[in-house]
Short mmCIF file of C-alpha atoms and ligand atoms in Angstrom, two decimals:
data_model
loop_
_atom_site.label_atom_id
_atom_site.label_comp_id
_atom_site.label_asym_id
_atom_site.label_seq_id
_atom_site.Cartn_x
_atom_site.Cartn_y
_atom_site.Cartn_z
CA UNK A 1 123.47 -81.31 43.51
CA UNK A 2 124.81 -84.36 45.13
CA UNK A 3 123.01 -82.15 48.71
CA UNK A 4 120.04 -81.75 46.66
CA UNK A 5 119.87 -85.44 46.06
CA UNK A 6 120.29 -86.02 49.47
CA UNK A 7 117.74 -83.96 50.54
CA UNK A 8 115.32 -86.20 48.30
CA UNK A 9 116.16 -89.21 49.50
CA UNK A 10 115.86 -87.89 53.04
CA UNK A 11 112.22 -86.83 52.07
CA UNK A 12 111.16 -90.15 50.65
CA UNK A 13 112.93 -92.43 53.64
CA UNK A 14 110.79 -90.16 56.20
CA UNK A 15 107.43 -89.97 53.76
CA UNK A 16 107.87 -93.71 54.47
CA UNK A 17 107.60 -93.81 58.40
CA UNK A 18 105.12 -94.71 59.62
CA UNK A 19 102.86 -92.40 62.76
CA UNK A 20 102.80 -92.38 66.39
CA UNK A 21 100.26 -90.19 67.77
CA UNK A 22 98.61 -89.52 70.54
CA UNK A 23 96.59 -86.84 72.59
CA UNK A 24 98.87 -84.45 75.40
CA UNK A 25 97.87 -85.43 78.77
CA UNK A 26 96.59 -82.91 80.88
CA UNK A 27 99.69 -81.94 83.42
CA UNK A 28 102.34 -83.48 80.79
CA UNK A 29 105.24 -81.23 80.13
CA UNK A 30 105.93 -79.76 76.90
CA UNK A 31 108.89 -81.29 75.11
CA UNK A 32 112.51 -79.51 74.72
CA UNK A 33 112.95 -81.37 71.14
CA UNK A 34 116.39 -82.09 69.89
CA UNK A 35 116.20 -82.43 66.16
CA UNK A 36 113.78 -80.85 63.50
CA UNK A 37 110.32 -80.53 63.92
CA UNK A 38 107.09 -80.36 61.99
CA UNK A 39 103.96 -78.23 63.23
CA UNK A 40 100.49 -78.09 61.98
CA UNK A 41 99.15 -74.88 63.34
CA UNK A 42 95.33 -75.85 62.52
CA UNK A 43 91.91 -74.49 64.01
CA UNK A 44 90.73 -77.21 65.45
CA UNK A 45 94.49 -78.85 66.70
CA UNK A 46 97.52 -78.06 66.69
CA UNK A 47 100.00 -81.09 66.40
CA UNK A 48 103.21 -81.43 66.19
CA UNK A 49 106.12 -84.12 64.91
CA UNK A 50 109.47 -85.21 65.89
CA UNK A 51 111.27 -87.93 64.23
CA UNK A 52 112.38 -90.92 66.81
CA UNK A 53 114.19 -93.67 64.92
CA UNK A 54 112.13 -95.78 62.32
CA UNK A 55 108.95 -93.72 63.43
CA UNK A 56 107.37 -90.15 63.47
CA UNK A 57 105.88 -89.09 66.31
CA UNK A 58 103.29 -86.76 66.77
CA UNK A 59 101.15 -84.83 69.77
CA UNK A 60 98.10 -83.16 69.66
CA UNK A 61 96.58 -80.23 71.65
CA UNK A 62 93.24 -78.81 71.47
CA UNK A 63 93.62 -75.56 69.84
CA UNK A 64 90.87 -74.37 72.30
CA UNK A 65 91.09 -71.82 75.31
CA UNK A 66 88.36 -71.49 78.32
CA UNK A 67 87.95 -68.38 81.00
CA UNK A 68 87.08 -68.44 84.07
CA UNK A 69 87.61 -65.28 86.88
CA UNK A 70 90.55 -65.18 89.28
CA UNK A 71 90.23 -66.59 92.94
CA UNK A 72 93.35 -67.62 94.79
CA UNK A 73 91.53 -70.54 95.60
CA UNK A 74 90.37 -71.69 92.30
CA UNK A 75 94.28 -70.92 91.47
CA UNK A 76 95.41 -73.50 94.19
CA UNK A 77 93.19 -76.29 92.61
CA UNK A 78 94.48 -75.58 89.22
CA UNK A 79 98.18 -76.12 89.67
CA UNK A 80 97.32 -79.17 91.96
CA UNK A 81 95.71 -80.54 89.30
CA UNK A 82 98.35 -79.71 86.78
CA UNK A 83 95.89 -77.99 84.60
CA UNK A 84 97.75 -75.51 81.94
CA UNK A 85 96.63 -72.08 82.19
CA UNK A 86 97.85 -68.66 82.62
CA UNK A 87 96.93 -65.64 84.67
CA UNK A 88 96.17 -62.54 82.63
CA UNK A 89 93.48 -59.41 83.33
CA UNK A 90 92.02 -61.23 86.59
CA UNK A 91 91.24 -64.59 84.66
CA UNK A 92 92.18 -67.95 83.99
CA UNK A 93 92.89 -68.61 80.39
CA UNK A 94 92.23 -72.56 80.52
CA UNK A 95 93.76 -73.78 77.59
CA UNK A 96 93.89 -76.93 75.08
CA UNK A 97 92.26 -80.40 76.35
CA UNK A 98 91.60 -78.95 79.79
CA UNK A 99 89.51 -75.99 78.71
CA UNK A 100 86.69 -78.76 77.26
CA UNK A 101 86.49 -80.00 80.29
CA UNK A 102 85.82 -76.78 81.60
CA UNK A 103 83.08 -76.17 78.74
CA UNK A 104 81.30 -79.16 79.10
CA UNK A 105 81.42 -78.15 83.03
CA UNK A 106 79.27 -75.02 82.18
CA UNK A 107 77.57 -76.72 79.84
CA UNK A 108 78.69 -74.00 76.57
CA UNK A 109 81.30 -73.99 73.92
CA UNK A 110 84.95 -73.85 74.20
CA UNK A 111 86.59 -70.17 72.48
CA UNK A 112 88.85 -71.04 69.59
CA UNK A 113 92.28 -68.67 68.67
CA UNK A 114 91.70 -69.45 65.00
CA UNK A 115 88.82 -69.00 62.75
CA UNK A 116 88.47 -70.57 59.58
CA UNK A 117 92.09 -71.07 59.16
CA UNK A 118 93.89 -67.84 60.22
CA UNK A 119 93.94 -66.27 63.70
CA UNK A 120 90.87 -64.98 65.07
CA UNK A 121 89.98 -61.46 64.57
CA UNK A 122 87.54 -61.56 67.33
CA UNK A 123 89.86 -62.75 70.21
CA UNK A 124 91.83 -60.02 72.16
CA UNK A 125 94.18 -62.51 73.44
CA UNK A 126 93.90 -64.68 70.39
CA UNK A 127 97.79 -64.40 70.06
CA UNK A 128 99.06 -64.64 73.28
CA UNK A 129 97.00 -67.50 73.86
CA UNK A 130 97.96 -69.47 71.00
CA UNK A 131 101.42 -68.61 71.86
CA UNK A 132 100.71 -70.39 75.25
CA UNK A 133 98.76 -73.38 73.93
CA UNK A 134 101.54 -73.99 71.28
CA UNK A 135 103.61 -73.80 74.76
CA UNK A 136 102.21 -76.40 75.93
CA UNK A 137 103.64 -78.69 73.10
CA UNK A 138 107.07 -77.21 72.64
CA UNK A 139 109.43 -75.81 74.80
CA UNK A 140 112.66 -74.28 73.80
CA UNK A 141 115.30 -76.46 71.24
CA UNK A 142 117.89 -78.10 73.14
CA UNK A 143 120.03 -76.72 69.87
CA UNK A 144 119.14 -72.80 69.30
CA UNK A 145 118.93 -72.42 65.59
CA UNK A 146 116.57 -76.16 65.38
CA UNK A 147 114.67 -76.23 62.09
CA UNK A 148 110.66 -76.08 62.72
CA UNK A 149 108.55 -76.36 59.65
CA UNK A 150 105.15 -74.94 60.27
CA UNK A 151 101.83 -74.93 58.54
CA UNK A 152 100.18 -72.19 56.63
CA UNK A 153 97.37 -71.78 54.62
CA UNK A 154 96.93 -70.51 51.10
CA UNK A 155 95.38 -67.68 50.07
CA UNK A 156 91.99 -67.63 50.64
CA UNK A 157 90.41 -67.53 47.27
CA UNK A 158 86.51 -66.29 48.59
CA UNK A 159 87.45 -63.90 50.73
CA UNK A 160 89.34 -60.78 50.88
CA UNK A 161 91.83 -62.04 54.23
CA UNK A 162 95.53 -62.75 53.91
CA UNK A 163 97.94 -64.76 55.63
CA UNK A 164 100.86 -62.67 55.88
CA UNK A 165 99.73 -61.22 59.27
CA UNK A 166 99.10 -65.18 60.36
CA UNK A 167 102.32 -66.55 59.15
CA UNK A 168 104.43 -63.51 60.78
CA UNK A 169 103.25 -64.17 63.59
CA UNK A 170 103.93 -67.19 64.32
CA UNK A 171 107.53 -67.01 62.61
CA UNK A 172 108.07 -64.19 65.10
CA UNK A 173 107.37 -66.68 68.25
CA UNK A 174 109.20 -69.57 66.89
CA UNK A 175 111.94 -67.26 66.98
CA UNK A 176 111.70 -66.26 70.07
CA UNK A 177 111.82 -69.54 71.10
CA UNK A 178 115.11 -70.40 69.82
CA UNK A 179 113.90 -72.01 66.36
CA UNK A 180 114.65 -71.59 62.76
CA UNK A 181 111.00 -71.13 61.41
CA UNK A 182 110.01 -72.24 57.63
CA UNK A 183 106.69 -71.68 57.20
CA UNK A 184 104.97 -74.76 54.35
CA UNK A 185 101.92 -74.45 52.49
CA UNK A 186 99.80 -77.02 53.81
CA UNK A 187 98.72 -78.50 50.51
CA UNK A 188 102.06 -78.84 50.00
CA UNK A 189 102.23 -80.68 53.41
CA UNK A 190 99.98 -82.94 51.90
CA UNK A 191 102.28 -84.22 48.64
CA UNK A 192 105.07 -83.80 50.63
CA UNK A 193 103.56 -86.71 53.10
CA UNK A 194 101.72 -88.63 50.66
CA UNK A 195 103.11 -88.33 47.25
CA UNK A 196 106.35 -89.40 47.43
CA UNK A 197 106.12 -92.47 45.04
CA UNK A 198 104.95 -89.84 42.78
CA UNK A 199 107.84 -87.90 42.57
CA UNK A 200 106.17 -85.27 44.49
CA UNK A 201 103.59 -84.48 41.74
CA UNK A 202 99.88 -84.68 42.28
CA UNK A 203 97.62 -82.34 43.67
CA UNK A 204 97.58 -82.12 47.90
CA UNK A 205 94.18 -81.34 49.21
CA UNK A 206 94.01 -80.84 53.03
CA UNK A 207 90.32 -80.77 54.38
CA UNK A 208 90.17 -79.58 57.95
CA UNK A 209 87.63 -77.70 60.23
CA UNK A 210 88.13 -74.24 59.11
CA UNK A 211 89.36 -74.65 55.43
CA UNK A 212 90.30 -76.26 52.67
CA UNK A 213 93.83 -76.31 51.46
CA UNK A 214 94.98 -77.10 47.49
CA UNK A 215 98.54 -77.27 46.15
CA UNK A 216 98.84 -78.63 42.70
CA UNK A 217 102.70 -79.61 42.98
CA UNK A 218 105.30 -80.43 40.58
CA UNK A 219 108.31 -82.14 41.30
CA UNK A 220 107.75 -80.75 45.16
CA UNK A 221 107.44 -77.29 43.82
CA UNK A 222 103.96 -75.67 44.69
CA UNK A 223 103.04 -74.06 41.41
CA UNK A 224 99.52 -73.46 42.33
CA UNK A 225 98.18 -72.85 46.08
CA UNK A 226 94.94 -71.61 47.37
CA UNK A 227 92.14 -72.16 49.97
CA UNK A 228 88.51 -72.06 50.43
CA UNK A 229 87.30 -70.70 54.03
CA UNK A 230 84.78 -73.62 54.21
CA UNK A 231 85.18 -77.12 56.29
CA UNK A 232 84.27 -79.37 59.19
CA UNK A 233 82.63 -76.04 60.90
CA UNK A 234 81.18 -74.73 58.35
CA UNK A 235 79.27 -78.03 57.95
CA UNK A 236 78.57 -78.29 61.45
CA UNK A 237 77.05 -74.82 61.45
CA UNK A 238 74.99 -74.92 58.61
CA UNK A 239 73.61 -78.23 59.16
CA UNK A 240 72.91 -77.20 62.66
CA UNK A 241 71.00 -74.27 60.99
CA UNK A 242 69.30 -76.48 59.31
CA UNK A 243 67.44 -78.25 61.66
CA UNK A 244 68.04 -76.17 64.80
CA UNK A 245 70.66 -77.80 67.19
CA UNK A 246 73.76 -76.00 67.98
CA UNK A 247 76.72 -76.83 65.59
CA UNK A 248 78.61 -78.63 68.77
CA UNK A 249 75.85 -81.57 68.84
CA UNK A 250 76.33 -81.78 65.41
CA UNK A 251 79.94 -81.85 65.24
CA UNK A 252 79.44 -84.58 68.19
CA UNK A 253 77.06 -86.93 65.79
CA UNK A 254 79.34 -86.25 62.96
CA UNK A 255 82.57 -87.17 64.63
CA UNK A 256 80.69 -90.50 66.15
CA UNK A 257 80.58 -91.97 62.47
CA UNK A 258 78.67 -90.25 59.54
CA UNK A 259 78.28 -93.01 56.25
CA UNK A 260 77.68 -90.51 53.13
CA UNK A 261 77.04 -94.05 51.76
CA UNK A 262 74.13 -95.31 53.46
CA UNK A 263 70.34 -93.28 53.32
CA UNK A 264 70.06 -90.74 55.93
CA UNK A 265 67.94 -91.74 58.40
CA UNK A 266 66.68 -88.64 59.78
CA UNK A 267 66.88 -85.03 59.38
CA UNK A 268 70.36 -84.54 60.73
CA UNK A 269 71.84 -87.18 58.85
CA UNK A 270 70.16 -86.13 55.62
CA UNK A 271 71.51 -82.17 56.32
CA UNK A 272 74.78 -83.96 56.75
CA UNK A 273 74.82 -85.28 53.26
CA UNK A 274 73.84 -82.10 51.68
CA UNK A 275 76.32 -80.25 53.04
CA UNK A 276 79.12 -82.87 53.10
CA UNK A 277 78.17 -82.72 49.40
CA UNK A 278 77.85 -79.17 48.91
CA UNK A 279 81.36 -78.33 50.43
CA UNK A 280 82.83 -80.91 48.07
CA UNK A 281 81.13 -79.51 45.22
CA UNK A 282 82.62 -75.87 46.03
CA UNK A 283 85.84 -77.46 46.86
CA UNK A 284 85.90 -78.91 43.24
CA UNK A 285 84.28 -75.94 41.48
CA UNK A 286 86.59 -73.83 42.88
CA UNK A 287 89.69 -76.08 41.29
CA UNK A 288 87.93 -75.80 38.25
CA UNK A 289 88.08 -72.29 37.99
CA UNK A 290 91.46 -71.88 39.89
CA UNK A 291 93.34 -73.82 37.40
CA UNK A 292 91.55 -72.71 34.23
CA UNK A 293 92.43 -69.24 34.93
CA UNK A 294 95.90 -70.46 35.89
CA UNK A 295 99.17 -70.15 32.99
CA UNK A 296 101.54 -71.94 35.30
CA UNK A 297 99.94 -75.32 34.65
CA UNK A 298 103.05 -77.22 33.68
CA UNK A 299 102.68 -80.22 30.97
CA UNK A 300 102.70 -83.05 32.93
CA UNK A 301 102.92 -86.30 30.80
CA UNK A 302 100.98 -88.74 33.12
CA UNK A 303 97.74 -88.20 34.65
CA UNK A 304 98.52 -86.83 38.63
CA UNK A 305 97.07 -88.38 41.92
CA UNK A 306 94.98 -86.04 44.45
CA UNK A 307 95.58 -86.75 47.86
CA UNK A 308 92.92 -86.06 50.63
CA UNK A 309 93.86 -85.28 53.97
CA UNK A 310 92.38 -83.45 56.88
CA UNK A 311 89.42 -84.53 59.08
CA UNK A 312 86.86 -83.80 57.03
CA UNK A 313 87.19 -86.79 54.96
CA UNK A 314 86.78 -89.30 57.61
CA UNK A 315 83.27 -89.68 56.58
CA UNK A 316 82.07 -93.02 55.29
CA UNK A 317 82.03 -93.33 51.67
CA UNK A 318 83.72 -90.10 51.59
CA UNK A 319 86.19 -90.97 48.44
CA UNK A 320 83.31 -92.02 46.53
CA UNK A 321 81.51 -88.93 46.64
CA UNK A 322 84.93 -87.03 45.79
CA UNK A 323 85.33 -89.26 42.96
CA UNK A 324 81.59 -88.73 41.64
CA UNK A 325 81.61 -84.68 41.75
CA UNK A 326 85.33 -85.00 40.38
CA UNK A 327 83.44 -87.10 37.27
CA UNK A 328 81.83 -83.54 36.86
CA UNK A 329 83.76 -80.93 36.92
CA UNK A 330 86.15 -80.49 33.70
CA UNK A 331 89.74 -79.85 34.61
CA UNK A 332 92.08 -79.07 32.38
CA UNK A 333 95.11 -81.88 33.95
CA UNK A 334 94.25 -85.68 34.00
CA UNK A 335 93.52 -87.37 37.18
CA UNK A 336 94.79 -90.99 37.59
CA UNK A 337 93.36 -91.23 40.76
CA UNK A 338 91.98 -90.10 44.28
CA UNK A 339 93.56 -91.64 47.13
CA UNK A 340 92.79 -91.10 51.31
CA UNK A 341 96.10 -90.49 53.03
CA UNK A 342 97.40 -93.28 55.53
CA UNK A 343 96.55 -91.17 58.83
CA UNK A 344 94.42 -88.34 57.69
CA UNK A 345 94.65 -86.25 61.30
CA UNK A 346 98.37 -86.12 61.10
CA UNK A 347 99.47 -85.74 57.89
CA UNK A 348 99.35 -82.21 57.57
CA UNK A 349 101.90 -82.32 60.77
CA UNK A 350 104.29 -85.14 58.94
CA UNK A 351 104.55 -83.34 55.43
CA UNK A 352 105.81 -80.81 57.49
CA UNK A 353 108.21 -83.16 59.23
CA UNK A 354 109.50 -84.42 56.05
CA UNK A 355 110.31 -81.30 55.11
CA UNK A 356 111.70 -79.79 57.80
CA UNK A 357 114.24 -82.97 57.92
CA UNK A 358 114.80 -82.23 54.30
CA UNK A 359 115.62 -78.46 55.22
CA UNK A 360 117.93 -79.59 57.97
CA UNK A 361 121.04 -81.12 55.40
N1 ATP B 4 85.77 -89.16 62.58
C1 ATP B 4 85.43 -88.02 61.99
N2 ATP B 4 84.42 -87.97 61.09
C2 ATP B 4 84.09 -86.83 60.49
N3 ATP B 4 84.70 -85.64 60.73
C3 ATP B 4 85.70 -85.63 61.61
C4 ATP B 4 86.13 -86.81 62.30
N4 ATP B 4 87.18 -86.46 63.12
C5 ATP B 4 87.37 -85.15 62.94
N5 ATP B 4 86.48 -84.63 62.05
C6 ATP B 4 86.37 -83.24 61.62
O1 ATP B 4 87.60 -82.82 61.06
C7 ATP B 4 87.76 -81.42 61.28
C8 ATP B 4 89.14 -81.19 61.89
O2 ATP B 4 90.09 -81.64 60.99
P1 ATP B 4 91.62 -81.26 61.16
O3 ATP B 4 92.12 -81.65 62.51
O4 ATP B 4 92.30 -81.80 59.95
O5 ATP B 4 91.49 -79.66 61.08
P2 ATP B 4 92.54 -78.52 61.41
O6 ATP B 4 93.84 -78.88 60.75
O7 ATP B 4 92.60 -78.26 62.87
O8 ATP B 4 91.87 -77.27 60.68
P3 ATP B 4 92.33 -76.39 59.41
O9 ATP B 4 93.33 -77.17 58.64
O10 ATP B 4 91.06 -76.16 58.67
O11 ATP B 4 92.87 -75.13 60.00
C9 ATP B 4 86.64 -80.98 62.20
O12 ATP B 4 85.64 -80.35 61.45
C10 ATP B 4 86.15 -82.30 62.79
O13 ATP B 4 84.78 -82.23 63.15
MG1 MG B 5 94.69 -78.64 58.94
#
């Protein structure tokens, strides 16, 4: 018990730290760590946390990869330039940061390993190149047997794929690498960073590019987790359906500062707020019906926070639209509140720091 206590109070001193981030450098090593770490395996990044003193610190890598065919001269320029790649059926595989440069260069898209929150199905190589771009991040532990606490999603609730091939995976490289791999639910993530003056109780929702994540937590126990395969991309993609521009401009004008506050001023911006809207309305529908099918509902005494994390609610106004769809669904556990977590890119990353320090006792 007296462990188990510990292991609380470890959780709640590092919920309180506050993040360090920042972007890899093209031609920076990747980092032997020497302590626990946290990793958010998503489809857009992939970033991961190490705790240094008073602070957490995280890097991010573009969870992107670019090809281009083999020449030993194109080879020469690449390691001069300290670009991270690797060599395999006579191509480059440009990966993370580097490879957008690469796409921009040729004026198309970068490939992505995941797809809507799992590994890609249509990549050969999806594996062995996340493998590498994951590389790029982490080396070996300077301790064999290091905890790292990795990101998964939850079930997918509209549509039939699992995560169990995902998750083994990338349990099976984090072995390889020396690590002691626990996977978390990245809901769970979410309370685990966020709701710590809550006990640990609230509901942890996680909006990223390819998915949604929900954990409805008690006392740090996930009693209910699922996902919806909808996100930033599927917004980008269906608004660029909408009035014919490729989802990457989109993405572009969305990232440079949509207000779901203000009128839209023209057609993009007014796609943006019907989808922005639509996905929350699915989002919430979907809790609806999750937790009113659900028996495992536990009887909580207070109404419970939801936290929002992820990138997807960086839009302007964003909370109030939540909180306006929220006014209209019916769920069956009270809601004191809806509340924006402190760093919104990272936070999948530090709930899984927290817990992987909390794993290490
Ligand atoms: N400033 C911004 N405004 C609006 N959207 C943004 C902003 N910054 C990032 N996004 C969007 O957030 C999404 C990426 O979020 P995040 O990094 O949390 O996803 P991920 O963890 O990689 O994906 P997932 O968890 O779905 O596997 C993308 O759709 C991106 O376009
Ligand atoms: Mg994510």
């Amino acid at each position: 018990m007296a462990n188990e206590m510990g292991n609380v109070d470890t959780a709640v001193k590092a919920s309180h730290k506050t993040v360090i981030s920042r972007e890899k450098e093209i031609g920076e090593e990747a980092e032997r760590p020497s302590g626990p770490v946290g990793l958010d395996i998503g489809t857009s990044h992939i970033v991961m946390a190490q705790n240094k003193g008073k602070n957490i610190h995280t890097v991010k890598q573009l969870n992107a990869f670019f090809t281009i065919p083999y020449s030993k001269f194109t080879k020469k320029i690449l390691v001069e330039n300290e670009v991270n790649f690797f060599e395999k059926n006579d191509q480059f595989y440009i990966l993370g940061y580097s490879a957008e440069n690469f796409a921009n260069m040729f004026n198309t898209n970068t490939r992505r390993t995941m797809e809507k929150g799992l590994l890609s199905a249509r990549e050969d190589e999806g594996i062995t190149v996340l493998q590498a771009i994951i590389n790029t991040l982490i080396n070996k532990p300077k301790n064999e047997g290091e905890v790292i606490c990795f990101s998964i999603p939850g079930q997918p609730i509209d549509s039939p794929n699992s995560t169990i091939y995902h998750e083994s995976v990338i349990k099976m490289f984090l072995s390889s690498l020396g690590f002691r791999p626990i996977s978390i639910n990245e809901g769970l993530a979410t309370v685990m960073s966020e709701l710590a003056e809550d006990n640990f109780t609230g509901i942890g929702i996680s909006m990223g590019g390819g998915m949604c994540n929900v954990c409805l937590s008690y006392l740090s126990v996930p009693v209910i987790t699922y996902s919806i395969q909808k996100g930033g991309d599927y917004i980008d993609y269906m608004v660029g359906a909408s009035v014919g521009e490729p989802a990457t401009k989109i993405k572009t004008i969305k990232e440079g500062g949509v207000s779901l506050n203000r009128s839209p001023k023209n057609r993009v911006e007014t796609a943006l707020h019907i989808y922005y809207d639509d996905l929350i309305n699915s989002l919430l529908h979907s809790l609806q019906d999750v937790l009113h099918s659900s028996d495992k509902i536990p009887k909580i005494a207070k109404p419970i926070p939801i936290a929002l994390a992820g990138g997807t609610v960086l839009a302007g106004g964003f909370r109030e639209h939540f909180e306006k769809a929220l006014s209209e669904v019916n769920l069956p556990v009270e809601i004191s509140e809806v509340r924006i977590a402190e760093d919104t890119l990272n936070t999948t990353a530090k709930g899984a720091m927290v817990m992987a320090l909390s794993e290490e006792i």
